[in-house]
Tab-separated table of C-alpha atoms in Angstrom:
chain	number	residue	atom	x	y	z
A	1	MET	CA	-152.747	-2.556	69.982
A	2	PRO	CA	-151.163	-4.520	73.074
A	3	LEU	CA	-152.856	-7.703	74.322
A	4	SER	CA	-153.989	-7.361	77.892
A	5	ALA	CA	-153.068	-9.186	80.298
A	6	ARG	CA	-155.955	-11.410	80.087
A	7	MET	CA	-153.774	-13.800	77.036
A	8	PRO	CA	-152.228	-16.810	78.065
A	9	GLU	CA	-148.716	-17.394	77.631
A	10	LEU	CA	-148.630	-20.278	74.159
A	11	SER	CA	-147.560	-22.736	76.618
A	12	ALA	CA	-150.908	-22.931	78.697
A	13	LEU	CA	-152.301	-22.906	75.069
A	14	GLU	CA	-150.154	-26.326	74.804
A	15	LEU	CA	-151.956	-27.806	77.881
A	16	LEU	CA	-155.416	-26.773	76.917
A	17	SER	CA	-154.958	-28.577	73.187
A	18	ALA	CA	-153.577	-31.354	74.954
A	19	ILE	CA	-156.365	-31.077	77.321
A	20	ALA	CA	-158.726	-31.336	74.389
A	21	LYS	CA	-157.569	-33.958	72.036
A	22	THR	CA	-156.810	-36.788	75.309
A	23	GLY	CA	-159.868	-36.007	76.883
A	24	SER	CA	-158.387	-36.650	80.522
A	25	LEU	CA	-156.420	-34.449	82.919
A	26	ASN	CA	-153.904	-37.529	82.975
A	27	ALA	CA	-153.224	-38.318	79.868
A	28	ALA	CA	-152.623	-34.389	78.951
A	29	SER	CA	-150.011	-34.510	81.267
A	30	ARG	CA	-147.791	-36.961	80.425
A	31	GLU	CA	-148.154	-35.557	76.804
A	32	VAL	CA	-146.549	-32.144	78.125
A	33	GLY	CA	-144.488	-33.721	80.534
A	34	THR	CA	-145.627	-32.961	84.102
A	35	SER	CA	-147.194	-34.780	86.974
A	36	GLN	CA	-151.420	-34.616	86.824
A	37	GLN	CA	-151.447	-32.060	89.890
A	38	ALA	CA	-149.451	-30.077	87.883
A	39	VAL	CA	-151.576	-29.671	85.226
A	40	SER	CA	-154.730	-29.661	87.141
A	41	ALA	CA	-152.854	-26.295	89.213
A	42	ARG	CA	-152.045	-24.880	85.464
A	43	LEU	CA	-155.406	-25.563	84.269
A	44	THR	CA	-157.238	-23.875	87.608
A	45	SER	CA	-154.457	-21.151	87.081
A	46	ILE	CA	-155.610	-20.348	83.221
A	47	GLU	CA	-159.690	-20.062	83.739
A	48	SER	CA	-158.804	-17.398	86.446
A	49	GLN	CA	-156.372	-15.625	83.881
A	50	ILE	CA	-158.807	-15.105	81.439
A	51	GLY	CA	-161.510	-15.379	83.489
A	52	VAL	CA	-163.488	-18.494	81.535
A	53	ARG	CA	-164.773	-22.143	82.224
A	54	LEU	CA	-163.027	-23.936	80.135
A	55	VAL	CA	-163.544	-27.447	81.189
A	56	THR	CA	-165.494	-29.637	83.587
A	57	ARG	CA	-164.349	-32.794	85.611
A	58	THR	CA	-166.751	-35.606	86.231
A	59	THR	CA	-166.572	-39.075	87.294
A	60	ARG	CA	-165.886	-40.055	83.478
A	61	GLY	CA	-163.224	-37.829	83.131
A	62	THR	CA	-162.541	-34.039	81.356
A	63	GLN	CA	-164.866	-32.359	79.746
A	64	LEU	CA	-164.499	-29.044	77.716
A	65	THR	CA	-167.019	-26.383	78.276
A	66	PRO	CA	-169.065	-24.811	74.473
A	67	ALA	CA	-165.760	-21.827	75.408
A	68	GLY	CA	-163.388	-23.774	76.248
A	69	GLU	CA	-163.777	-25.596	72.769
A	70	VAL	CA	-163.882	-22.176	70.672
A	71	VAL	CA	-160.636	-21.769	72.841
A	72	ALA	CA	-159.099	-24.833	71.866
A	73	GLU	CA	-159.484	-24.478	68.723
A	74	TRP	CA	-157.823	-20.752	68.755
A	75	ALA	CA	-155.437	-22.677	70.399
A	76	ASP	CA	-154.625	-24.586	67.867
A	77	GLN	CA	-154.450	-22.325	65.503
A	78	ILE	CA	-152.081	-20.288	67.026
A	79	LEU	CA	-150.057	-23.016	67.932
A	80	ASP	CA	-149.584	-23.413	64.227
A	81	VAL	CA	-148.838	-20.304	63.540
A	82	ALA	CA	-146.448	-20.607	66.866
A	83	GLN	CA	-144.797	-23.984	65.231
A	84	ARG	CA	-143.982	-22.027	61.706
A	85	VAL	CA	-142.717	-19.477	63.651
A	86	ASP	CA	-140.359	-21.362	65.584
A	87	THR	CA	-139.586	-23.257	62.411
A	88	GLY	CA	-138.801	-20.243	60.296
A	89	LEU	CA	-136.286	-19.241	63.208
A	90	ALA	CA	-134.605	-22.361	63.368
A	91	SER	CA	-133.878	-21.602	59.190
A	92	LEU	CA	-132.806	-18.234	59.825
A	93	ARG	CA	-130.445	-19.081	63.098
A	94	ALA	CA	-128.593	-21.595	60.450
A	95	GLU	CA	-128.498	-19.549	57.661
A	96	ARG	CA	-126.699	-17.074	59.872
A	97	ARG	CA	-124.800	-20.312	60.928
A	98	SER	CA	-123.866	-20.496	57.336
A	99	ARG	CA	-122.785	-17.144	56.217
A	100	LEU	CA	-121.218	-14.432	56.786
A	101	THR	CA	-119.999	-11.661	55.559
A	102	VAL	CA	-116.969	-9.197	57.106
A	103	ALA	CA	-115.605	-5.752	55.982
A	104	ALA	CA	-111.145	-5.662	56.881
A	105	SER	CA	-109.011	-2.739	57.420
A	106	GLN	CA	-106.251	-3.619	54.853
A	107	THR	CA	-103.835	-4.871	57.723
A	108	VAL	CA	-106.123	-7.323	58.777
A	109	ALA	CA	-107.160	-8.381	55.287
A	110	GLU	CA	-103.936	-8.444	54.695
A	111	GLN	CA	-101.770	-9.912	57.664
A	112	LEU	CA	-104.561	-11.412	59.638
A	113	LEU	CA	-107.881	-12.745	58.514
A	114	PRO	CA	-106.674	-15.471	55.746
A	115	ARG	CA	-104.848	-17.681	58.348
A	116	TRP	CA	-107.942	-17.182	61.267
A	117	LEU	CA	-110.352	-18.261	58.061
A	118	VAL	CA	-108.281	-20.967	57.236
A	119	SER	CA	-107.812	-22.462	60.996
A	120	PHE	CA	-111.564	-21.347	61.874
A	121	GLN	CA	-112.640	-24.138	59.221
A	122	ALA	CA	-110.467	-26.487	59.990
A	123	ALA	CA	-111.625	-26.688	63.640
A	124	ALA	CA	-115.344	-26.914	62.251
A	125	LEU	CA	-113.954	-29.983	60.057
A	126	ARG	CA	-111.837	-31.552	63.578
A	127	HIS	CA	-115.806	-31.140	65.518
A	128	GLY	CA	-117.974	-33.014	62.458
A	129	GLY	CA	-119.085	-29.356	61.233
A	130	THR	CA	-118.837	-27.396	58.698
A	131	ALA	CA	-117.640	-23.449	58.635
A	132	PRO	CA	-120.041	-20.751	57.610
A	133	GLU	CA	-119.422	-19.846	53.942
A	134	VAL	CA	-117.428	-15.979	54.845
A	135	SER	CA	-117.420	-13.021	52.414
A	136	PHE	CA	-115.095	-10.297	53.515
A	137	ASN	CA	-114.068	-6.857	51.614
A	138	ALA	CA	-111.297	-4.938	52.428
A	139	THR	CA	-111.169	-1.860	52.871
A	140	ASP	CA	-109.859	0.802	55.436
A	141	SER	CA	-111.371	1.603	58.642
A	142	ASP	CA	-113.836	3.891	58.112
A	143	GLY	CA	-114.775	2.243	55.201
A	144	VAL	CA	-115.517	-1.164	57.648
A	145	ILE	CA	-116.783	1.559	60.130
A	146	ALA	CA	-119.360	2.400	57.299
A	147	ALA	CA	-120.213	-0.836	56.125
A	148	VAL	CA	-121.121	-2.276	59.767
A	149	ARG	CA	-123.559	0.876	60.400
A	150	GLU	CA	-125.029	0.326	56.797
A	151	GLY	CA	-125.507	-3.310	57.343
A	152	GLU	CA	-123.575	-4.699	54.565
A	153	ALA	CA	-120.850	-5.962	56.584
A	154	GLU	CA	-122.339	-7.703	59.886
A	155	LEU	CA	-118.410	-7.693	61.246
A	156	GLY	CA	-115.886	-5.295	60.629
A	157	PHE	CA	-112.019	-5.683	62.218
A	158	ILE	CA	-110.500	-2.116	61.922
A	159	GLU	CA	-107.403	-0.778	63.067
A	160	ILE	CA	-107.895	3.254	63.836
A	161	ARG	CA	-108.317	5.018	67.229
A	162	GLY	CA	-111.786	7.038	67.415
A	163	ALA	CA	-115.448	7.268	69.131
A	164	LEU	CA	-117.390	4.467	66.900
A	165	ARG	CA	-120.863	5.878	68.434
A	166	GLY	CA	-123.683	3.436	67.601
A	167	LEU	CA	-120.634	0.100	67.401
A	168	ARG	CA	-119.843	-2.157	69.861
A	169	SER	CA	-116.249	-3.233	69.399
A	170	ARG	CA	-113.836	-5.759	70.622
A	171	VAL	CA	-110.419	-5.675	70.946
A	172	ILE	CA	-108.348	-9.264	69.475
A	173	ARG	CA	-105.019	-8.258	68.990
A	174	ARG	CA	-102.650	-5.622	69.288
A	175	ASP	CA	-99.852	-4.228	66.969
A	176	GLU	CA	-97.395	-1.054	66.519
A	177	LEU	CA	-97.026	1.271	63.344
A	178	ILE	CA	-93.566	1.737	62.884
A	179	VAL	CA	-91.292	3.800	60.741
A	180	VAL	CA	-89.574	1.661	57.834
A	181	VAL	CA	-86.828	2.134	56.048
A	182	PRO	CA	-84.299	0.526	54.030
A	183	PRO	CA	-81.005	-0.729	54.898
A	184	ASP	CA	-78.793	1.462	53.022
A	185	HIS	CA	-81.183	4.949	54.242
A	186	LYS	CA	-79.112	6.783	56.910
A	187	TRP	CA	-81.945	7.213	59.328
A	188	VAL	CA	-79.972	3.436	60.174
A	189	ARG	CA	-76.670	4.851	60.966
A	190	ARG	CA	-77.676	7.271	63.301
A	191	SER	CA	-77.042	6.245	66.774
A	192	ALA	CA	-80.384	9.006	68.462
A	193	PRO	CA	-84.260	8.320	67.189
A	194	ILE	CA	-84.701	10.602	64.328
A	195	THR	CA	-87.393	13.042	66.262
A	196	VAL	CA	-91.427	14.059	65.399
A	197	ALA	CA	-90.565	17.349	63.687
A	198	GLU	CA	-88.171	15.545	61.111
A	199	LEU	CA	-90.495	12.643	60.381
A	200	ARG	CA	-93.104	15.826	59.275
A	201	ARG	CA	-90.843	17.564	57.327
A	202	THR	CA	-90.031	13.961	55.292
A	203	PRO	CA	-92.507	13.224	52.889
A	204	LEU	CA	-93.627	9.581	53.552
A	205	VAL	CA	-95.140	6.882	50.755
A	206	SER	CA	-98.986	6.194	51.861
A	207	ARG	CA	-101.015	4.394	51.228
A	208	LYS	CA	-104.303	6.216	49.116
A	209	SER	CA	-106.089	6.859	52.567
A	210	GLY	CA	-103.368	8.828	53.780
A	211	TRP	CA	-100.993	8.606	55.975
A	212	HIS	CA	-102.945	10.396	58.804
A	213	LEU	CA	-105.684	7.910	58.453
A	214	LEU	CA	-102.655	5.173	59.349
A	215	LEU	CA	-100.934	6.895	62.344
A	216	GLY	CA	-104.985	7.693	63.422
A	217	THR	CA	-107.328	11.005	64.451
A	218	GLU	CA	-105.794	12.272	67.604
A	219	GLU	CA	-101.908	11.317	67.265
A	220	PRO	CA	-98.993	13.361	67.880
A	221	LEU	CA	-98.053	14.354	63.951
A	222	ASP	CA	-101.982	15.814	63.870
A	223	GLY	CA	-102.889	18.942	65.575
A	224	ASP	CA	-102.492	22.884	65.213
A	225	GLN	CA	-99.111	21.330	63.790
A	226	SER	CA	-98.123	22.377	59.618
A	227	ALA	CA	-99.221	19.587	57.293
A	228	PRO	CA	-96.620	16.969	57.259
A	229	ALA	CA	-94.416	16.782	54.246
A	230	ALA	CA	-96.454	15.805	51.012
A	231	HIS	CA	-95.398	12.490	48.993
A	232	PRO	CA	-95.904	12.300	45.125
A	233	LEU	CA	-96.496	8.949	45.967
A	234	GLU	CA	-99.611	7.640	46.753
A	235	LEU	CA	-100.226	3.383	46.972
A	236	ALA	CA	-102.969	1.908	46.810
A	237	SER	CA	-102.575	-0.994	49.470
A	238	ALA	CA	-99.803	-1.961	52.906
A	239	ALA	CA	-98.324	-4.048	49.857
A	240	ALA	CA	-97.664	-1.813	47.091
A	241	VAL	CA	-95.986	0.786	50.066
A	242	ARG	CA	-93.322	-1.910	51.223
A	243	ALA	CA	-92.579	-2.579	47.308
A	244	ALA	CA	-91.787	0.995	47.152
A	245	VAL	CA	-89.594	1.425	50.374
A	246	LEU	CA	-87.866	-1.779	49.276
A	247	ALA	CA	-87.593	0.157	45.854
A	248	GLY	CA	-85.755	3.492	47.880
A	249	ALA	CA	-88.825	5.749	47.443
A	250	GLY	CA	-88.381	6.557	50.920
A	251	PRO	CA	-89.085	5.775	54.439
A	252	ALA	CA	-93.846	4.686	55.449
A	253	VAL	CA	-95.171	4.525	58.504
A	254	MET	CA	-96.319	1.243	58.383
A	255	SER	CA	-98.108	-1.817	60.503
A	256	ARG	CA	-95.052	-4.190	62.207
A	257	LEU	CA	-97.505	-7.067	61.692
A	258	ALA	CA	-97.069	-6.222	57.050
A	259	VAL	CA	-93.854	-5.896	57.829
A	260	SER	CA	-92.833	-8.872	60.111
A	261	ASP	CA	-90.832	-11.198	57.490
A	262	ASP	CA	-88.960	-7.933	56.141
A	263	LEU	CA	-87.850	-6.992	59.652
A	264	ILE	CA	-86.529	-10.315	60.813
A	265	HIS	CA	-84.661	-11.084	56.987
A	266	GLY	CA	-83.690	-7.346	56.798
A	267	ARG	CA	-84.469	-6.035	54.247
A	268	LEU	CA	-86.616	-3.048	56.167
A	269	ARG	CA	-85.287	-1.379	59.404
A	270	ALA	CA	-87.270	0.161	61.622
A	271	VAL	CA	-86.087	3.508	63.067
A	272	PRO	CA	-87.469	4.604	66.769
A	273	VAL	CA	-88.268	8.062	67.001
A	274	ALA	CA	-88.578	9.826	69.855
A	275	ASP	CA	-91.593	10.615	71.814
A	276	LEU	CA	-93.691	9.295	69.377
A	277	ASP	CA	-95.990	5.829	70.389
A	278	LEU	CA	-98.282	4.195	67.388
A	279	ARG	CA	-99.051	1.598	69.394
A	280	ARG	CA	-102.543	0.860	68.565
A	281	ASP	CA	-105.268	-1.657	69.461
A	282	LEU	CA	-106.906	-3.991	66.321
A	283	ARG	CA	-110.527	-4.180	66.705
A	284	ALA	CA	-113.229	-6.117	65.898
A	285	ILE	CA	-116.670	-4.159	65.496
A	286	TRP	CA	-120.333	-4.285	65.323
A	287	LEU	CA	-124.645	-2.592	65.271
A	288	GLY	CA	-126.484	-4.138	68.367
A	289	ALA	CA	-125.756	-6.041	71.491
A	290	ARG	CA	-122.924	-5.898	73.607
A	291	THR	CA	-122.168	-9.128	73.179
A	292	PRO	CA	-121.560	-9.967	69.246
A	293	PRO	CA	-124.092	-11.141	66.918
A	294	ALA	CA	-124.534	-14.902	67.654
A	295	GLY	CA	-124.011	-16.905	65.268
A	296	ALA	CA	-121.162	-17.279	62.648
A	297	ALA	CA	-119.882	-13.447	63.408
A	298	ARG	CA	-119.790	-14.931	67.506
A	299	ASP	CA	-117.995	-18.151	66.826
A	300	LEU	CA	-115.590	-16.471	64.641
A	301	LEU	CA	-114.495	-13.855	66.948
A	302	ASN	CA	-114.342	-16.899	69.922
A	303	HIS	CA	-112.047	-18.752	67.578
A	304	ILE	CA	-109.367	-15.621	67.392
A	305	ALA	CA	-109.427	-14.800	70.774
A	306	THR	CA	-108.395	-18.917	72.052
A	307	SER	CA	-106.102	-18.854	68.955
A	308	ARG	CA	-103.882	-16.152	70.350
């Protein structure tokens, strides 16, 4: 049952309690931190709202009416409960700042999240605080989405495109999927880019989640065309895919972030593909309001945004 419009606010109950304890408007005004005139006007407004006379004013001061004494007693009970709720909420906010559960796709979990967490902790120490205790689960992007939707993770990081129904998101980094091969692969010697058709005919080393997941749900390689050639190797992680490519198992489509050192040192080569744009956004996702959840989740995202 909803409260009526005659139910006073907590601030009004605090004022009445102060009058009951001090016995005068002047002393009550000092306790609540406002002027006596403001207290008097507020008291008149409260009495008008609830339809009950609460005090009588005499030359000896302010005295509660019998009804005022009853309401003041109720006010103290309500304020006691409100204080416990306020203290409990403060505790919940503190816990939300001290702990954070994250789910991250493999690229983010392996290439970005460890560095973010280390610098997040260092920044907290520099400001005289402590970073929250963060536990994270590395999975594929679909697993991250499921974990956030089901409340198993407060914050998620994904690397696929598509609609995120019921979730909020923010782009945190840009990445690119590239075709990588060892330096002695025949595609390295080509002067022209390979075609999408060639890529479809070539068995690619991939993660267990499948290279369709790597490429997203609406990429040019999908659609009405025949299924891409299957590779006998389907591996559990990006690190395993990288190792297989280095060993000569075949080409792979991988995150540029995951192989940046290999490209710099020449251990792997990126092969251009004609008419195929595999740039992508890495996103943070969460449930609820448009802004990230207050507490450790929002603090971490703000840190990521300023540590580019």
